[in-house]
Amino acid sequence: MASATRTVSPQALRDFAERLLTAGGFRPEDAAKAAELLVWANLRGVDSHGVLRIPRYVEMVQQGLINPAATPKVVRESGAVALIDAGLAPGATGMESVTLKAVEIAARSGAGFCVGRNVTHAGAIGYFAHRIADAGLVGIIMTASKPLMAYPGARGEAVSSNPLAIAAPSADADAPIVLDMSTAAVALGKILAARDAGRAIPEGWGMDGEGRSTTDAAQVKALLPMAGAKGAGLSLMIEVLCSLLADNPIIAPALGGADPVGFNGLAIAIDPDAFMGRERFLANVQALAVAIHGLEPAAGTEAVLLPGERGRRTAAERSRSGIPLAQGTATKLAELAARLGVEALPV
Amino acid sequence: MASATRTVSPQALRDFAERLLTAGGFRPEDAAKAAELLVWANLRGVDSHGVLRIPRYVEMVQQGLINPAATPKVVRESGAVALIDAGLAPGATGMESVTLKAVEIAARSGAGFCVGRNVTHAGAIGYFAHRIADAGLVGIIMTASKPLMAYPGARGEAVSSNPLAIAAPSADADAPIVLDMSTAAVALGKILAARDAGRAIPEGWGMDGEGRSTTDAAQVKALLPMAGAKGAGLSLMIEVLCSLLADNPIIAPALGGADPVGFNGLAIAIDPDAFMGRERFLANVQALAVAIHGLEPAAGTEAVLLPGERGRRTAAERSRSGIPLAQGTATKLAELAARLGVEALPV
């Protein structure tokens, strides 16, 4: 974290984000959903998916890449599956509709599968998996976007860093397990930061223009996938599940020189009551959490954590003491506020 | 490959495997399914999941860890989900029943979600995902087993190397895309194969009893997860999806000192006809395959391959020229054949 930061209360940041997005063209209800999603990420320490995205979202409205007038529509629904066309609605609105449809289907079918096409940038998708867990179901979320990651054996950007999130509710209602992972080895932001600081990066983060791993951040032309072929392969299958089922391919057209607009997403919700019952399931998740917490820590480790637990701890801390806002982010948001004639963050 | 190998025709190896398993207590139909699965792996070059497993399977029958008299039973079915209890039937039989049930449900519900408990070792799970793709559907397979992999920040074995396979059919019917990955840096089977073949293993595959990385396959006491916390977290969520939904937890009881028997598995089948139609989907998969194949190869790379493609090429080659059998594997199988009074492999 840079030294020149200020802290903001979650509610003040949410209100500010909502004002900015509304002035930027979002409908108030969509601005509220987007602000909730962005500040959720900031609270959990995932600042890369927080309010720093707002200027780009406003720009995307101006460029027609987000359509703030769109309302997601169900275009197919039968049995346990549905397909939603979000029409380039703001990502929080698009993915929420996909998520809620999966939950609705699971209530009648035991499991629900909803694919969403033309969703836009959906931010920290762990949020949507968490929403499914909050409804007492197991949630799986994936989203697919444009090439920015290497593919084993090839030069340049080929696949996306498509993320996968899986969440499960627990008998401890405040402690769902929430895995939220990118298929890239590392977030692009870490490479950009090293480049700005003139620092070397470790092997395995980025690839140069010749298709070789590089430690020179300035030479990075594509992110490297996590675990090599596994990360790239998983990303490719997420494209299959999200984009090809929706007949809205992204990777093939992009590699062919087109410039596809929008993302696609998938939500799966699974009702433990359709199996051995919710009570048994919740108790099993809690027992698993207790067992992992009970592992003997390795040297230098204070506590063994579950997926999502570090974020939850950070959220508890930031709820009390405020969300630190990097100076660069604060400045950009203040400039946007001035430009849009929006009330600034309270000092 | 060690120099002291012999090659065997796929059919001769299948017949031999079937004889061994039948003599070892499997019913003939279960032996045939297991032999098909094992030799499928050998054909594709995944010798770690091939016939070298047979002596252990026979031992598991003797120890009551596989029940060759069991027939998988549907214990819950509603809407788009089902739960099967495989009753410790041989793994190929158990996972086949789970897979076929998911396909059956998808035919009526657009997607099918089947959890199987008390399946035993299911081998190369890509086989089952491939079976779903052969039926024209998208397939997702996961299985959950006992601790044998490290968890970040903890000592010793904590989670399993639970694998994930995803397969999609293509308009090129002979070329489904089949991702089959372990959540470990490498599958345990590859370490077993290296041990059998007397080969060293690379750094980063496994830890010895002292918690150090080792290149001696015989000294490995715990696998390392792929991509650190991501691999361990994904493995944990596979335990949630396979074992906790089935109310048949493995990890928590094992960490508590119990010795849980059997594996759990999950099959998801998704029908493209429930979305934008199979024809469009198959064409999209083919276009994606063409785009990936068309990527400019990196220095030193001949061709850019899709998930499962190397295995398919190996299978074509081994179908023609035979399956190379490591000397260690051949010797163990010959000893088992002698002990069970089973006709040996033709020389």
XYZ file of C-alpha atoms in Angstrom:
694
model
C 0.000 0.000 0.000
C 1.389 3.450 -0.879
C 1.913 5.763 2.092
C -0.337 8.511 0.706
C -3.678 6.867 1.358
C -6.821 8.028 3.117
C -9.508 5.872 4.655
C -13.197 6.116 3.879
C -16.133 4.490 5.601
C -17.750 1.737 3.516
C -21.057 3.582 3.469
C -19.506 6.873 2.366
C -17.593 5.069 -0.378
C -20.720 3.206 -1.493
C -22.698 6.459 -1.636
C -19.921 8.199 -3.563
C -19.644 5.299 -6.033
C -23.406 5.372 -6.509
C -23.384 9.107 -7.196
C -20.551 8.775 -9.704
C -22.142 5.884 -11.566
C -25.560 7.523 -11.642
C -24.053 10.744 -12.989
C -22.140 8.577 -15.473
C -25.386 7.243 -16.887
C -26.266 4.190 -14.755
C -29.875 3.921 -13.586
C -30.021 4.445 -9.806
C -30.840 0.795 -9.071
C -27.954 -0.369 -11.260
C -25.594 2.178 -9.710
C -26.549 0.848 -6.259
C -25.819 -2.748 -7.304
C -22.485 -1.807 -8.882
C -21.473 0.268 -5.857
C -22.329 -2.617 -3.532
C -20.199 -5.032 -5.617
C -17.219 -2.665 -5.943
C -17.119 -1.730 -2.257
C -17.529 -5.426 -1.318
C -14.243 -5.997 -3.151
C -12.585 -2.981 -1.476
C -13.767 -4.191 1.924
C -12.194 -7.591 1.352
C -8.889 -6.073 0.282
C -9.350 -6.773 -3.441
C -8.839 -3.127 -4.367
C -8.062 -4.090 -7.970
C -11.770 -4.929 -8.357
C -13.045 -2.016 -6.299
C -13.971 1.595 -6.935
C -10.860 2.222 -9.052
C -12.891 0.650 -11.883
C -15.468 3.457 -11.890
C -13.777 5.845 -14.361
C -13.476 3.018 -16.882
C -17.124 2.011 -16.354
C -18.223 5.595 -17.092
C -15.999 5.634 -20.165
C -17.535 2.331 -21.303
C -20.984 3.902 -21.125
C -19.747 6.744 -23.344
C -18.210 4.232 -25.788
C -21.351 2.095 -25.915
C -19.569 -0.869 -24.295
C -22.001 -0.699 -21.395
C -25.656 -0.014 -22.169
C -27.151 1.553 -19.035
C -30.666 1.335 -20.519
C -30.488 -2.457 -20.913
C -32.428 -4.839 -18.729
C -31.306 -8.507 -18.676
C -33.845 -10.772 -20.361
C -34.388 -14.515 -20.144
C -34.122 -15.756 -23.727
C -34.322 -19.535 -23.033
C -35.578 -21.450 -20.050
C -36.400 -25.124 -19.750
C -35.895 -27.772 -17.103
C -32.918 -26.831 -14.973
C -31.288 -24.374 -17.365
C -31.745 -20.806 -18.539
C -29.987 -18.383 -20.844
C -30.081 -14.683 -20.102
C -29.091 -11.919 -22.487
C -27.921 -9.028 -20.339
C -27.767 -6.700 -23.335
C -24.539 -5.077 -22.074
C -26.256 -3.912 -18.903
C -23.815 -2.919 -16.139
C -21.974 -6.063 -15.007
C -23.284 -6.128 -11.445
C -26.828 -6.059 -12.792
C -26.152 -8.630 -15.494
C -24.404 -11.160 -13.263
C -26.924 -10.638 -10.470
C -29.734 -11.616 -12.826
C -27.795 -14.714 -13.908
C -27.082 -15.611 -10.276
C -30.650 -15.128 -9.054
C -32.036 -17.157 -11.957
C -29.758 -20.081 -11.046
C -30.969 -19.874 -7.441
C -34.607 -19.717 -8.584
C -34.175 -22.806 -10.778
C -32.380 -24.698 -7.995
C -35.377 -24.110 -5.729
C -37.537 -26.208 -8.037
C -34.956 -28.526 -9.688
C -32.349 -29.121 -6.981
C -29.743 -27.492 -9.215
C -29.897 -24.507 -11.552
C -27.615 -23.626 -14.470
C -27.874 -20.153 -15.911
C -25.647 -18.815 -18.666
C -25.554 -15.074 -19.287
C -24.386 -13.498 -22.507
C -23.499 -9.861 -23.039
C -22.840 -9.290 -19.379
C -20.135 -6.687 -18.998
C -17.230 -6.614 -16.535
C -18.611 -8.394 -13.487
C -15.887 -7.458 -11.009
C -15.088 -9.763 -8.105
C -17.185 -12.800 -9.001
C -16.729 -14.231 -5.503
C -19.489 -11.762 -4.598
C -22.033 -13.692 -6.666
C -20.898 -17.094 -5.381
C -21.206 -15.620 -1.879
C -24.776 -14.488 -2.672
C -25.675 -18.079 -3.579
C -24.116 -19.361 -0.354
C -26.070 -16.728 1.586
C -29.213 -18.314 0.104
C -28.120 -21.630 1.641
C -26.971 -23.166 -1.653
C -23.619 -24.116 -3.114
C -22.658 -21.616 -5.806
C -20.308 -21.823 -8.775
C -19.596 -18.723 -10.885
C -17.394 -18.308 -13.954
C -16.948 -15.456 -16.398
C -15.262 -15.328 -19.797
C -13.579 -12.364 -21.462
C -11.037 -11.327 -24.076
C -7.470 -12.616 -24.660
C -4.912 -11.280 -22.196
C -3.128 -14.457 -21.116
C -0.649 -16.771 -22.794
C -1.446 -20.264 -24.006
C 1.252 -22.940 -23.631
C 3.453 -23.161 -26.703
C 2.064 -20.008 -28.339
C 3.209 -16.405 -28.593
C 1.153 -13.470 -27.398
C -2.231 -13.192 -25.786
C -4.504 -16.139 -26.543
C -6.991 -16.823 -23.768
C -8.377 -14.779 -20.896
C -7.576 -15.010 -17.197
C -11.191 -16.203 -16.781
C -12.000 -16.513 -13.077
C -13.784 -19.297 -11.195
C -15.520 -18.893 -7.831
C -17.081 -21.621 -5.688
C -18.870 -20.906 -2.409
C -20.493 -23.098 0.205
C -22.618 -22.066 3.191
C -21.654 -23.345 6.621
C -23.481 -24.044 9.883
C -21.481 -21.014 11.014
C -23.638 -18.608 8.982
C -21.041 -15.841 9.006
C -18.352 -18.096 7.569
C -19.156 -19.494 4.150
C -16.149 -20.925 2.335
C -15.569 -18.774 -0.775
C -12.900 -19.707 -3.308
C -12.376 -16.924 -5.871
C -9.486 -17.515 -8.232
C -8.221 -16.273 -11.544
C -6.764 -18.774 -14.011
C -3.724 -16.497 -14.415
C -0.579 -16.975 -12.310
C -0.867 -13.440 -10.949
C -3.032 -10.329 -11.355
C -2.016 -7.956 -14.153
C -1.888 -5.163 -11.566
C 1.105 -6.751 -9.835
C 3.060 -6.731 -13.094
C 2.051 -3.114 -13.825
C 3.171 -2.101 -10.330
C 6.571 -3.796 -10.787
C 6.975 -2.083 -14.154
C 6.203 1.318 -12.665
C 8.672 0.664 -9.852
C 11.361 -0.722 -12.190
C 11.380 -3.965 -10.217
C 12.018 -7.436 -11.644
C 9.177 -9.930 -11.486
C 9.528 -13.620 -10.564
C 9.666 -16.307 -13.241
C 6.218 -17.568 -14.141
C 4.278 -14.286 -14.057
C 4.597 -12.941 -17.581
C 5.669 -13.785 -21.122
C 7.643 -11.637 -23.554
C 6.954 -11.102 -27.270
C 8.958 -14.221 -28.179
C 6.776 -16.482 -26.069
C 9.346 -16.842 -23.296
C 8.896 -16.311 -19.560
C 10.504 -13.004 -18.564
C 11.522 -11.347 -15.294
C 11.479 -7.894 -16.940
C 8.056 -6.407 -16.226
C 8.458 -3.953 -19.117
C 8.808 -6.850 -21.574
C 5.597 -8.600 -20.538
C 3.249 -9.060 -23.483
C 0.866 -11.536 -21.847
C 0.080 -12.909 -18.408
C 1.157 -16.497 -17.810
C -1.497 -18.983 -16.732
C -1.495 -20.533 -13.269
C 0.108 -23.986 -13.328
C 0.856 -23.740 -17.064
C -1.384 -25.893 -19.227
C -3.847 -26.415 -16.379
C -4.644 -22.724 -15.967
C -4.817 -22.142 -19.721
C -6.952 -25.240 -20.227
C -9.329 -24.291 -17.429
C -9.669 -20.797 -18.896
C -10.442 -22.310 -22.301
C -13.149 -24.565 -20.844
C -14.674 -21.550 -19.063
C -14.938 -19.920 -22.513
C -16.702 -23.095 -23.693
C -19.119 -23.105 -20.748
C -19.889 -19.390 -20.675
C -19.489 -18.162 -24.237
C -20.006 -21.123 -26.562
C -23.153 -22.410 -24.835
C -24.464 -18.839 -25.174
C -23.475 -18.768 -28.876
C -21.516 -15.618 -28.085
C -17.877 -16.637 -28.601
C -15.137 -14.237 -27.527
C -11.755 -15.959 -27.970
C -12.071 -17.259 -31.542
C -13.405 -13.965 -32.971
C -10.803 -11.961 -31.032
C -7.954 -14.154 -32.303
C -9.409 -13.695 -35.785
C -9.033 -9.924 -35.497
C -12.543 -8.947 -34.424
C -13.140 -6.903 -31.292
C -15.923 -8.701 -29.418
C -17.834 -6.590 -26.917
C -18.912 -7.778 -23.487
C -18.345 -10.791 -21.312
C -20.275 -13.987 -20.733
C -20.960 -15.607 -17.385
C -22.313 -18.762 -15.792
C -23.952 -19.404 -12.440
C -24.647 -22.846 -11.006
C -26.651 -23.168 -7.786
C -27.000 -26.510 -5.988
C -29.482 -27.137 -3.210
C -28.145 -29.449 -0.471
C -31.760 -30.293 0.386
C -31.974 -32.230 -2.881
C -29.191 -34.503 -1.598
C -28.860 -35.486 2.061
C -30.427 -32.380 3.586
C -29.232 -28.879 4.376
C -28.613 -29.498 8.073
C -26.230 -32.381 7.446
C -24.513 -30.414 4.694
C -24.003 -27.295 6.805
C -22.653 -29.384 9.666
C -20.268 -31.122 7.255
C -18.952 -27.796 5.935
C -18.409 -26.569 9.475
C -16.588 -29.796 10.400
C -14.356 -29.406 7.339
C -13.576 -25.819 8.349
C -12.710 -26.936 11.882
C -10.438 -29.675 10.518
C -8.537 -27.275 8.246
C -8.203 -24.720 11.033
C -6.858 -27.501 13.218
C -3.956 -28.370 10.902
C -0.526 -27.915 12.416
C 0.816 -24.621 11.023
C 4.060 -24.750 9.077
C 7.070 -22.814 10.372
C 6.401 -19.092 10.024
C 2.635 -19.488 9.613
C 0.326 -18.074 12.256
C -2.946 -19.668 11.216
C -4.180 -21.983 8.492
C -6.957 -20.198 6.602
C -9.866 -21.326 4.448
C -10.582 -19.903 0.989
C -12.157 -16.471 1.478
C -11.169 -16.207 5.116
C -8.427 -13.637 4.661
C -10.895 -11.455 2.755
C -13.500 -11.826 5.485
C -10.956 -10.843 8.138
C -9.943 -7.820 6.083
C -13.602 -6.874 5.638
C -14.189 -7.027 9.383
C -11.167 -4.810 9.973
C -12.052 -2.336 7.203
C -15.675 -2.175 8.361
C -14.361 -0.861 11.667
C -11.475 1.315 10.585
C -12.452 2.309 7.075
C -11.299 1.422 3.568
C -7.868 2.753 2.628
C -8.035 4.495 -0.735
C -4.781 4.779 -2.697
C -3.888 8.371 -3.597
C -4.000 7.621 -7.320
C -7.503 6.169 -7.028
C -8.740 9.031 -4.834
C -7.393 11.589 -7.299
C -8.966 9.915 -10.323
C -12.335 9.613 -8.596
C -12.176 13.259 -7.453
C -11.436 14.362 -11.022
C -14.351 12.291 -12.303
C -16.626 13.761 -9.619
C -15.627 17.297 -10.612
C -16.202 16.524 -14.278
C -19.627 14.979 -13.628
C -20.625 17.689 -11.146
C -20.969 15.146 -8.361
C -20.522 15.830 -4.654
C -17.004 14.770 -3.592
C -16.132 12.293 -0.868
C -16.355 13.909 2.578
C -12.811 14.897 3.630
C 10.363 -44.295 -20.701
C 12.857 -46.807 -19.269
C 14.727 -48.843 -21.877
C 13.459 -52.191 -20.598
C 9.922 -51.947 -21.920
C 7.835 -54.198 -24.123
C 4.855 -53.202 -26.208
C 1.472 -54.861 -26.065
C -1.517 -54.466 -28.341
C -4.416 -52.593 -26.715
C -6.715 -55.581 -27.135
C -4.237 -58.036 -25.621
C -3.693 -55.677 -22.680
C -7.433 -55.216 -22.227
C -7.991 -58.978 -22.252
C -5.148 -59.524 -19.796
C -6.456 -56.800 -17.480
C -9.918 -58.338 -17.643
C -8.571 -61.792 -16.794
C -6.588 -60.442 -13.848
C -9.477 -58.440 -12.429
C -11.966 -61.281 -12.880
C -9.595 -63.688 -11.147
C -9.145 -61.018 -8.476
C -12.849 -61.073 -7.716
C -14.458 -58.536 -10.082
C -17.626 -59.620 -11.869
C -16.903 -60.072 -15.587
C -18.913 -56.984 -16.619
C -17.120 -54.867 -14.013
C -13.741 -56.271 -15.028
C -14.502 -55.331 -18.637
C -15.389 -51.753 -17.648
C -12.288 -51.402 -15.483
C -10.037 -52.873 -18.203
C -11.521 -50.475 -20.768
C -10.868 -47.486 -18.465
C -7.324 -48.554 -17.528
C -6.232 -49.292 -21.088
C -7.872 -46.013 -22.267
C -5.410 -44.279 -19.944
C -2.460 -46.386 -21.179
C -3.409 -45.652 -24.782
C -3.383 -41.916 -24.106
C 0.019 -42.078 -22.448
C -1.341 -41.701 -18.910
C 0.357 -44.900 -17.759
C 0.043 -43.737 -14.166
C -3.696 -44.443 -14.407
C -3.357 -47.564 -16.475
C -2.899 -51.265 -15.784
C -0.236 -50.647 -13.144
C -3.188 -50.069 -10.796
C -4.430 -53.652 -11.089
C -2.425 -55.265 -8.269
C -3.689 -52.622 -5.863
C -7.280 -53.104 -7.040
C -7.028 -56.846 -6.376
C -5.535 -56.113 -2.960
C -8.409 -53.690 -2.247
C -10.903 -56.464 -2.952
C -9.083 -58.683 -0.441
C -9.091 -55.855 2.125
C -12.777 -55.082 1.635
C -12.000 -51.619 0.225
C -13.639 -52.602 -3.059
C -16.839 -54.642 -2.895
C -17.052 -56.557 -6.180
C -20.585 -57.732 -5.340
C -21.939 -54.168 -5.071
C -24.230 -52.589 -7.634
C -24.575 -48.768 -7.615
C -28.033 -47.654 -6.454
C -29.870 -44.364 -6.899
C -30.700 -43.221 -3.362
C -32.153 -39.766 -4.200
C -33.484 -38.330 -7.428
C -35.531 -35.202 -7.994
C -35.578 -32.460 -10.588
C -32.138 -32.180 -12.154
C -30.177 -33.946 -9.430
C -29.487 -37.458 -8.237
C -27.407 -39.144 -5.578
C -26.005 -42.610 -6.210
C -24.487 -44.888 -3.607
C -21.985 -47.079 -5.422
C -21.497 -49.280 -2.361
C -17.723 -49.543 -2.990
C -18.297 -51.168 -6.373
C -15.215 -51.080 -8.634
C -14.520 -47.441 -9.545
C -15.116 -47.776 -13.283
C -18.562 -49.206 -12.558
C -19.382 -46.642 -9.880
C -18.340 -43.576 -11.873
C -19.969 -44.912 -15.033
C -23.298 -45.110 -13.214
C -22.863 -41.548 -11.920
C -21.917 -40.327 -15.409
C -24.792 -42.048 -17.201
C -27.297 -40.752 -14.639
C -26.123 -37.159 -15.250
C -26.542 -37.684 -19.005
C -30.000 -39.199 -18.492
C -31.113 -36.256 -16.371
C -29.691 -33.737 -18.863
C -31.822 -35.315 -21.591
C -34.954 -34.231 -19.740
C -33.746 -31.185 -17.773
C -31.115 -29.583 -20.015
C -28.517 -30.243 -17.336
C -27.961 -33.122 -14.948
C -26.084 -33.134 -11.693
C -25.280 -36.522 -10.143
C -23.229 -37.074 -6.995
C -21.894 -40.541 -6.235
C -20.796 -41.675 -2.819
C -18.743 -44.745 -2.017
C -17.312 -44.930 -5.490
C -13.790 -46.317 -5.318
C -10.708 -45.229 -7.258
C -12.103 -43.996 -10.576
C -8.829 -43.780 -12.509
C -8.466 -41.267 -15.329
C -11.657 -39.255 -14.897
C -11.170 -37.641 -18.314
C -12.614 -40.937 -19.601
C -15.996 -40.143 -18.058
C -15.993 -36.523 -19.239
C -15.136 -37.894 -22.689
C -18.112 -40.278 -22.479
C -20.401 -37.279 -21.853
C -18.881 -35.407 -24.804
C -19.386 -38.513 -26.963
C -23.089 -38.215 -26.089
C -23.041 -34.675 -27.507
C -23.102 -32.944 -24.127
C -20.644 -30.876 -22.134
C -19.308 -32.948 -19.245
C -17.761 -32.006 -15.934
C -16.345 -34.701 -13.645
C -14.732 -34.385 -10.216
C -13.715 -36.953 -7.637
C -12.718 -36.569 -3.984
C -10.432 -38.783 -1.959
C -8.195 -38.936 1.095
C -5.485 -36.500 2.231
C -2.308 -36.859 0.200
C -1.503 -33.237 -0.673
C -0.155 -30.298 1.300
C -2.346 -27.298 2.260
C -0.722 -23.831 2.248
C 0.606 -22.906 5.644
C 0.158 -26.371 7.122
C 2.443 -29.345 7.682
C 1.880 -32.784 6.163
C -0.961 -34.193 4.130
C -4.203 -32.213 4.442
C -6.318 -32.343 1.286
C -6.441 -34.649 -1.705
C -5.191 -34.062 -5.248
C -8.864 -34.191 -6.300
C -9.046 -34.066 -10.099
C -11.328 -32.052 -12.366
C -12.178 -32.954 -15.960
C -14.212 -30.906 -18.433
C -15.014 -32.121 -21.933
C -16.849 -30.573 -24.854
C -17.920 -32.201 -28.126
C -16.907 -30.541 -31.383
C -18.275 -30.448 -34.917
C -15.150 -32.523 -35.585
C -16.610 -35.612 -33.896
C -13.221 -37.256 -33.397
C -11.836 -34.229 -31.608
C -13.660 -33.333 -28.413
C -11.731 -30.971 -26.157
C -10.966 -32.853 -22.934
C -9.298 -31.109 -20.012
C -8.267 -33.589 -17.316
C -6.280 -32.082 -14.499
C -5.308 -32.895 -10.973
C -5.294 -30.124 -8.372
C -1.812 -31.279 -7.403
C 1.266 -29.947 -9.150
C 1.282 -33.434 -10.631
C -0.902 -36.520 -10.212
C 0.222 -39.099 -7.642
C 0.042 -41.646 -10.441
C 2.878 -39.907 -12.256
C 5.046 -40.264 -9.168
C 4.046 -43.945 -8.895
C 4.898 -44.407 -12.567
C 8.280 -42.722 -12.070
C 8.913 -44.982 -9.082
C 7.981 -48.050 -11.134
C 10.192 -46.926 -14.000
C 13.081 -45.962 -11.702
C 13.036 -42.338 -12.855
C 13.740 -39.230 -10.788
C 10.975 -36.613 -10.479
C 11.334 -32.830 -10.913
C 11.507 -30.437 -7.971
C 8.114 -29.132 -6.894
C 6.121 -32.345 -7.333
C 6.326 -33.767 -3.841
C 7.541 -33.331 -0.275
C 9.388 -35.967 1.732
C 8.663 -36.928 5.332
C 10.735 -33.990 6.566
C 8.697 -31.455 4.574
C 11.387 -30.946 1.933
C 10.955 -31.099 -1.823
C 12.429 -34.343 -3.160
C 13.383 -35.723 -6.574
C 13.251 -39.325 -5.300
C 9.811 -40.682 -6.147
C 10.144 -43.329 -3.452
C 10.566 -40.659 -0.747
C 7.415 -38.637 -1.525
C 5.116 -38.325 1.500
C 2.836 -35.497 0.283
C 2.063 -33.964 -3.092
C 2.324 -30.205 -3.560
C -0.784 -28.383 -4.877
C -0.816 -26.750 -8.309
C -0.490 -22.973 -8.082
C -0.324 -23.063 -4.271
C -3.493 -21.828 -2.575
C -5.506 -22.092 -5.799
C -4.918 -25.800 -6.221
C -5.481 -26.521 -2.542
C -8.625 -24.367 -2.481
C -10.047 -25.992 -5.599
C -9.374 -29.428 -4.105
C -11.193 -28.400 -0.929
C -14.240 -27.211 -2.906
C -14.273 -30.529 -4.808
C -14.512 -32.242 -1.417
C -17.480 -29.968 -0.651
C -19.194 -30.744 -3.957
C -18.544 -34.485 -4.041
C -18.334 -35.597 -0.428
C -20.278 -33.104 1.683
C -23.332 -33.013 -0.605
C -23.287 -36.826 -0.373
C -22.997 -36.633 3.432
C -19.930 -38.836 3.107
C -17.075 -36.561 4.202
C -13.510 -37.779 3.699
C -11.107 -34.971 4.644
C -12.459 -33.962 8.071
C -12.754 -37.557 9.370
C -9.318 -38.441 7.968
C -7.705 -35.419 9.614
C -9.460 -36.454 12.821
C -7.698 -39.810 12.744
C -10.398 -41.966 11.123
C -9.672 -44.004 8.006
C -12.560 -43.279 5.623
C -13.093 -45.854 2.904
C -13.912 -45.043 -0.714
C -14.103 -41.953 -2.861
C -16.943 -39.670 -3.871
C -17.576 -38.326 -7.340
C -19.661 -35.842 -9.258
C -20.822 -35.723 -12.863
C -22.460 -32.715 -14.509
C -23.863 -33.025 -18.030
C -25.083 -29.977 -19.940
C -27.102 -30.210 -23.149
C -26.247 -27.473 -25.686
C -29.715 -27.989 -27.175
C -31.162 -26.382 -24.047
C -29.219 -23.202 -24.881
C -28.663 -22.053 -28.471
C -28.728 -25.467 -30.127
C -26.217 -28.241 -30.597
C -25.253 -27.308 -34.163
C -24.221 -23.776 -33.232
C -22.408 -25.069 -30.166
C -20.457 -27.719 -32.075
C -19.493 -25.171 -34.720
C -18.352 -22.771 -31.994
C -16.161 -25.447 -30.375
C -14.623 -26.264 -33.734
C -13.968 -22.577 -34.428
C -12.292 -22.238 -31.029
C -10.126 -25.277 -31.789
C -9.150 -23.797 -35.159
C -8.272 -20.468 -33.515
C -6.053 -22.127 -30.878
C -4.354 -24.293 -33.501
C -3.743 -21.142 -35.525
C -1.787 -19.389 -32.773
C 1.798 -18.572 -33.680
C 3.991 -21.185 -31.972
C 6.544 -19.948 -29.448
C 10.230 -20.560 -30.068
C 10.930 -24.282 -29.826
C 7.288 -25.328 -30.127
C 6.093 -27.351 -33.090
C 2.351 -27.129 -32.662
C -0.099 -25.523 -30.271
C -2.346 -28.240 -28.824
C -5.772 -28.288 -27.219
C -6.505 -29.968 -23.875
C -6.637 -33.721 -24.518
C -5.009 -33.491 -27.926
C -1.629 -34.877 -26.953
C -3.407 -37.865 -25.402
C -5.452 -38.399 -28.547
C -2.303 -38.306 -30.692
C -0.595 -40.764 -28.380
C -3.647 -43.033 -28.528
C -3.580 -43.033 -32.323
C 0.111 -43.902 -32.291
C -0.217 -46.584 -29.595
C -3.239 -48.099 -31.349
C -0.961 -48.737 -34.299
C 2.308 -49.657 -32.640
C 1.216 -51.004 -29.287
C 1.304 -49.826 -25.681
C 4.765 -49.741 -24.094
C 4.683 -51.444 -20.709
C 7.366 -50.467 -18.194
C 9.400 -53.428 -16.964
C 8.350 -52.863 -13.365
C 4.688 -52.904 -14.324
C 5.078 -55.958 -16.558
C 6.840 -57.844 -13.783
C 4.222 -57.012 -11.161
C 1.385 -57.996 -13.470
C 3.155 -61.263 -14.392
C 3.609 -62.067 -10.703
C -0.045 -61.333 -10.050
C -1.063 -63.511 -13.013
C 1.048 -66.397 -11.693
C -0.429 -65.994 -8.225
C -4.009 -65.899 -9.527
C -3.409 -68.716 -12.022
C -4.226 -66.430 -14.926
C -2.882 -66.823 -18.466
C 0.074 -64.450 -18.951
C 0.393 -61.775 -21.608
C 1.442 -63.245 -24.950
C 5.231 -62.761 -25.305
